[in-house]
GROMACS .gro file of C-alpha atoms in nm:
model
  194
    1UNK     CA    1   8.669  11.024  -8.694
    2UNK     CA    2   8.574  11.381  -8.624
    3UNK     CA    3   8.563  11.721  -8.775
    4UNK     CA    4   8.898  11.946  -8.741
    5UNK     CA    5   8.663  12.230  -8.572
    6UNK     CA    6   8.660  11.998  -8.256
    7UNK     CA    7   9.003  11.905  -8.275
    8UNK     CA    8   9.156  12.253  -8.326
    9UNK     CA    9   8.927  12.355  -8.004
   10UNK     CA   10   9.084  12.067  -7.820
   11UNK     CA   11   9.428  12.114  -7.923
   12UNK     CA   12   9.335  12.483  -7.750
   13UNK     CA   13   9.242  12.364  -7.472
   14UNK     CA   14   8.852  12.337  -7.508
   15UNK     CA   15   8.736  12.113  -7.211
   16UNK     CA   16   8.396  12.003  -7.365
   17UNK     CA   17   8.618  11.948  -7.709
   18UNK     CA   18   8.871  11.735  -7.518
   19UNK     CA   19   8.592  11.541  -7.414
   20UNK     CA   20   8.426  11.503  -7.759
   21UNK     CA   21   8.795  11.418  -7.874
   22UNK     CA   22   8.841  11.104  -7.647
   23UNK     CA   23   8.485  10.963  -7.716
   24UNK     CA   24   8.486  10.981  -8.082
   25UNK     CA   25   8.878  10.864  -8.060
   26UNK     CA   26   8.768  10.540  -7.757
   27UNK     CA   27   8.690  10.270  -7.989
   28UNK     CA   28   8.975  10.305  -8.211
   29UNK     CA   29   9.205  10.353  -7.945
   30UNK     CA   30   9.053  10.028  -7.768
   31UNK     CA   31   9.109   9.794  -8.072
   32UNK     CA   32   9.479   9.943  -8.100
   33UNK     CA   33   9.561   9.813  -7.741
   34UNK     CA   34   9.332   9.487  -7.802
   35UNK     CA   35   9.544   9.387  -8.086
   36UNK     CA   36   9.881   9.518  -8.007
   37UNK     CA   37   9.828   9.456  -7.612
   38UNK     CA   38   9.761   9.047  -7.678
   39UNK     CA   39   9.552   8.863  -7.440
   40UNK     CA   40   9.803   8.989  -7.137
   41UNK     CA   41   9.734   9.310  -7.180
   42UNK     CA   42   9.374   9.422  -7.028
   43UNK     CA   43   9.278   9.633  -7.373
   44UNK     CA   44   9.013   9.814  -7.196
   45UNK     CA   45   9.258   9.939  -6.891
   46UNK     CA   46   9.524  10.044  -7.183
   47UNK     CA   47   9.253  10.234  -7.380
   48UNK     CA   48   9.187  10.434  -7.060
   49UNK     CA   49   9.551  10.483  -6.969
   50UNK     CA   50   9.589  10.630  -7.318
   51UNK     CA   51   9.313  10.868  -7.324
   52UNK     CA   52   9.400  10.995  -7.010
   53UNK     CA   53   9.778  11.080  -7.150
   54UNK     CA   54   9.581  11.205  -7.512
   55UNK     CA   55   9.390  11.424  -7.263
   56UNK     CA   56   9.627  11.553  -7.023
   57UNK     CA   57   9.879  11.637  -7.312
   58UNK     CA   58   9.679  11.750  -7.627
   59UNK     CA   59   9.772  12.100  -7.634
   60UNK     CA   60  10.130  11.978  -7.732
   61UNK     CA   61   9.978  11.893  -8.062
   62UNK     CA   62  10.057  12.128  -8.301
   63UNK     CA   63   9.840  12.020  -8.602
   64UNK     CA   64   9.488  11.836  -8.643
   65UNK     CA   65   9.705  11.645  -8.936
   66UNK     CA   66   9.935  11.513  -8.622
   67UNK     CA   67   9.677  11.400  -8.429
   68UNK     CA   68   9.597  11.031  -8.556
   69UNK     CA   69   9.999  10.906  -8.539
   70UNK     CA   70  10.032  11.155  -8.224
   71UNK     CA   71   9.801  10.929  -8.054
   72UNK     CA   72   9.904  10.596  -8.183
   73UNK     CA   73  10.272  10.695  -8.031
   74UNK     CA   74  10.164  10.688  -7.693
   75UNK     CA   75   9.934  10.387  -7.741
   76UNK     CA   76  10.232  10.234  -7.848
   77UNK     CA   77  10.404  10.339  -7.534
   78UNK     CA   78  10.128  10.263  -7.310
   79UNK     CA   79  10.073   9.915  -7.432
   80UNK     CA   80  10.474   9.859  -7.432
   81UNK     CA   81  10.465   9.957  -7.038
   82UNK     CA   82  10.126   9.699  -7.003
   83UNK     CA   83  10.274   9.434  -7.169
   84UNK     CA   84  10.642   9.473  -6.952
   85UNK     CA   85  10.435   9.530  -6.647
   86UNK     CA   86  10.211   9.187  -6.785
   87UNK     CA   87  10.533   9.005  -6.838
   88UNK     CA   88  10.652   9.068  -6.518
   89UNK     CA   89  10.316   8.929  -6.334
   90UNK     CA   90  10.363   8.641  -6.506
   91UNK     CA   91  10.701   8.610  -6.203
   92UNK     CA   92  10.537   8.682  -5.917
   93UNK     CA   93  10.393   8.429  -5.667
   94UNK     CA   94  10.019   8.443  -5.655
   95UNK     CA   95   9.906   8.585  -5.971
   96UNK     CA   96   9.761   8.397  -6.233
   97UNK     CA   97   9.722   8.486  -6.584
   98UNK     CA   98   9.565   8.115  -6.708
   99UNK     CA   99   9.481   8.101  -7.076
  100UNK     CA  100   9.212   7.895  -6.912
  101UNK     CA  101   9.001   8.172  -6.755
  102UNK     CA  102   9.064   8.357  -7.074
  103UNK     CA  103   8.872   8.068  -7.334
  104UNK     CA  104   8.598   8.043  -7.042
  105UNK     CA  105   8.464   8.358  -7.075
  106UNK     CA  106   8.573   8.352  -7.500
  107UNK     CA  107   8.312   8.316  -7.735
  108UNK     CA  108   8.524   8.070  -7.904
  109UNK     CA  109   8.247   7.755  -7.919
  110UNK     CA  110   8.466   7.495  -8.098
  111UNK     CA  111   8.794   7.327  -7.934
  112UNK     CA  112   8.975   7.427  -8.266
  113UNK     CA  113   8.871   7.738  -8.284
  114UNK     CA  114   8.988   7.769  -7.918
  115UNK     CA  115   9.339   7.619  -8.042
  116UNK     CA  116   9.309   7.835  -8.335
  117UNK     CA  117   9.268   8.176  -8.125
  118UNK     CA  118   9.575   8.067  -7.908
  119UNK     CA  119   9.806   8.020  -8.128
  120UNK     CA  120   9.733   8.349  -8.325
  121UNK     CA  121   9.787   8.509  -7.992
  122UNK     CA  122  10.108   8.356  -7.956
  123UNK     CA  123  10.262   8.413  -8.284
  124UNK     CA  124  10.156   8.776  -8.231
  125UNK     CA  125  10.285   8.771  -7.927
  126UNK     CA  126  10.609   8.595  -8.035
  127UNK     CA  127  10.687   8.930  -8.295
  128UNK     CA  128  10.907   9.183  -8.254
  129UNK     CA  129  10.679   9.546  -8.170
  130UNK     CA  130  10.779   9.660  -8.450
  131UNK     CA  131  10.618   9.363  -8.667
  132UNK     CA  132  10.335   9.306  -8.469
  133UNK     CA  133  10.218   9.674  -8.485
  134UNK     CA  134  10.266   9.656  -8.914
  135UNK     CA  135  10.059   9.339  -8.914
  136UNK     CA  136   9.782   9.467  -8.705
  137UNK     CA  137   9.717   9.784  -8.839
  138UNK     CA  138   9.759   9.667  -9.256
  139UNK     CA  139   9.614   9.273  -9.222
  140UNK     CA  140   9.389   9.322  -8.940
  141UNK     CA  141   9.287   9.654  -8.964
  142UNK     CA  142   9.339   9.710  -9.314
  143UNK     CA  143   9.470  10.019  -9.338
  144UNK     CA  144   9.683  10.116  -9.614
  145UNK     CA  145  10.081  10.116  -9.627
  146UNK     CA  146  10.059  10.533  -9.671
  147UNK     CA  147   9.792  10.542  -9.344
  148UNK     CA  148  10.067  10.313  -9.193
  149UNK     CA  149  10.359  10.515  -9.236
  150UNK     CA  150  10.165  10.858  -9.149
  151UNK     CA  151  10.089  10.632  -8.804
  152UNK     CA  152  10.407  10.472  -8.721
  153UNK     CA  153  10.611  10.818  -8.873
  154UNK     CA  154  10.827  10.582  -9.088
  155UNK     CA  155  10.870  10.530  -9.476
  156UNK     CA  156  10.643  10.335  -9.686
  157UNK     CA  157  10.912  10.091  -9.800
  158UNK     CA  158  10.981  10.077  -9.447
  159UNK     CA  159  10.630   9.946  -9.376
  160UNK     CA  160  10.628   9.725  -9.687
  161UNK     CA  161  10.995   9.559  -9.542
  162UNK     CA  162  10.852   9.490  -9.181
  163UNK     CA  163  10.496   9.340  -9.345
  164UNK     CA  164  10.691   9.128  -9.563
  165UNK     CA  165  10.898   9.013  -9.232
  166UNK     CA  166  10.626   9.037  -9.002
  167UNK     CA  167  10.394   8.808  -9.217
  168UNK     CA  168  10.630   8.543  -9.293
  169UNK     CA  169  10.739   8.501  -8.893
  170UNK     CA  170  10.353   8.462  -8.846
  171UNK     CA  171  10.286   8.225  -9.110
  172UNK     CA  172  10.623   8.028  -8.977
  173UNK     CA  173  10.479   8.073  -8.553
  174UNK     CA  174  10.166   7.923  -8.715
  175UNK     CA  175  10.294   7.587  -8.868
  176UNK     CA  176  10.495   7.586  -8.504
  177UNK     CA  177  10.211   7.576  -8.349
  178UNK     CA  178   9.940   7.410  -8.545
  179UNK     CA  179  10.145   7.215  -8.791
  180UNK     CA  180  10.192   7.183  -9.192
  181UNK     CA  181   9.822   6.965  -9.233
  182UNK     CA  182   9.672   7.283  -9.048
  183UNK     CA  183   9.824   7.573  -9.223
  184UNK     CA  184   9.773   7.415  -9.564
  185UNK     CA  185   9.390   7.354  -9.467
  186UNK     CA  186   9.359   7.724  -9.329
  187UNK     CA  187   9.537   7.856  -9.652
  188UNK     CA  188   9.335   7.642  -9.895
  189UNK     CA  189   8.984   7.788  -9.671
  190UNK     CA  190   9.147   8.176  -9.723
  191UNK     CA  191   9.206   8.137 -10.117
  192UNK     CA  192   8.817   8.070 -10.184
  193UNK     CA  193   8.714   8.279  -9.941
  194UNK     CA  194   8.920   8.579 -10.154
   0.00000   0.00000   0.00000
């Protein structure tokens, strides 16, 4: 994403660096908290929570090599705190968080496509962290299980065990949701598109 010049002057404090640092780092950090956050989670709000954090604390880094799965550990914080903060909303009196408002502004055109986009939120949603984050960066993002485990900071078995569980409680959240006719349609589409 950058050159290890800029990071090494950032991890030293350079402000101009720092800045350089955040910009280059802003869109992958916003698809992180897009995709982890789900549609609770305002991804833009998280991105800027997390830069702030990356920029208030980058001098505790003490390699350019750390950086990448120094900064996905606090998105990972930052979108746990958005999505308990997000789950508490959903209690109190007076604030709505309507999937409606969410497919008005989508640019979802088709009803099913609508339905489609729901449910993949909520079987996302309906993972454990732990899964979630595995599925998003290797299936969505398509990262490798080595980038993975650099990320996360845990063995590549590791990452191949919580794929392997992470992409059969999706597939299973899927037929929940959209049924056995559906699933075998979408998986029939997926083996000629590959």
């Amino acid at each position: 994403m950058m050159n290890d010049a800029e990071l090494s002057a950032a991890i030293a404090g350079d402000e101009d660096a720092i800045d350089a640092v955040a910009e280059a780092w802003l869109s992958q950090v916003y698809v992180w908290c897009h995709r982890l956050g789900g549609p609770r989670v305002d991804a833009e709000d998280a991105a800027h929570e997390v830069l702030i954090v990356m920029c208030r604390r980058i001098r505790k880094v003490r390699t350019t090599g750390q950086f990448p799965a120094w900064l996905f550990g606090i998105t990972r914080r930052v979108i746990a705190n958005h999505r308990r903060r997000a789950w508490v909303r959903r209690w109190v009196p007076g604030v709505s968080l309507d999937r409606e408002e969410d497919r008005r502004w989508s640019p979802l055109r088709t009803v099913e496509a609508a339905q489609t986009a729901e449910a993949v939120w909520a079987a996302l949603e309906g993972l454990a962290p732990v899964h979630r984050e595995v599925l998003v960066l290797i299936d969505l993002e398509e990262r490798s299980g080595p980038e993975v485990s650099e990320l996360i900071g845990i063995p590549v078995g590791t990452v191949k065990s919580r794929l392997r569980v992470a992409r059969k409680a999706f597939r299973e959240a899927m037929r929940d949701e959209m049924g056995d006719e559906w699933l075998a349609s979408f998986e029939g589409r997926s083996a000629e598109a590959g």
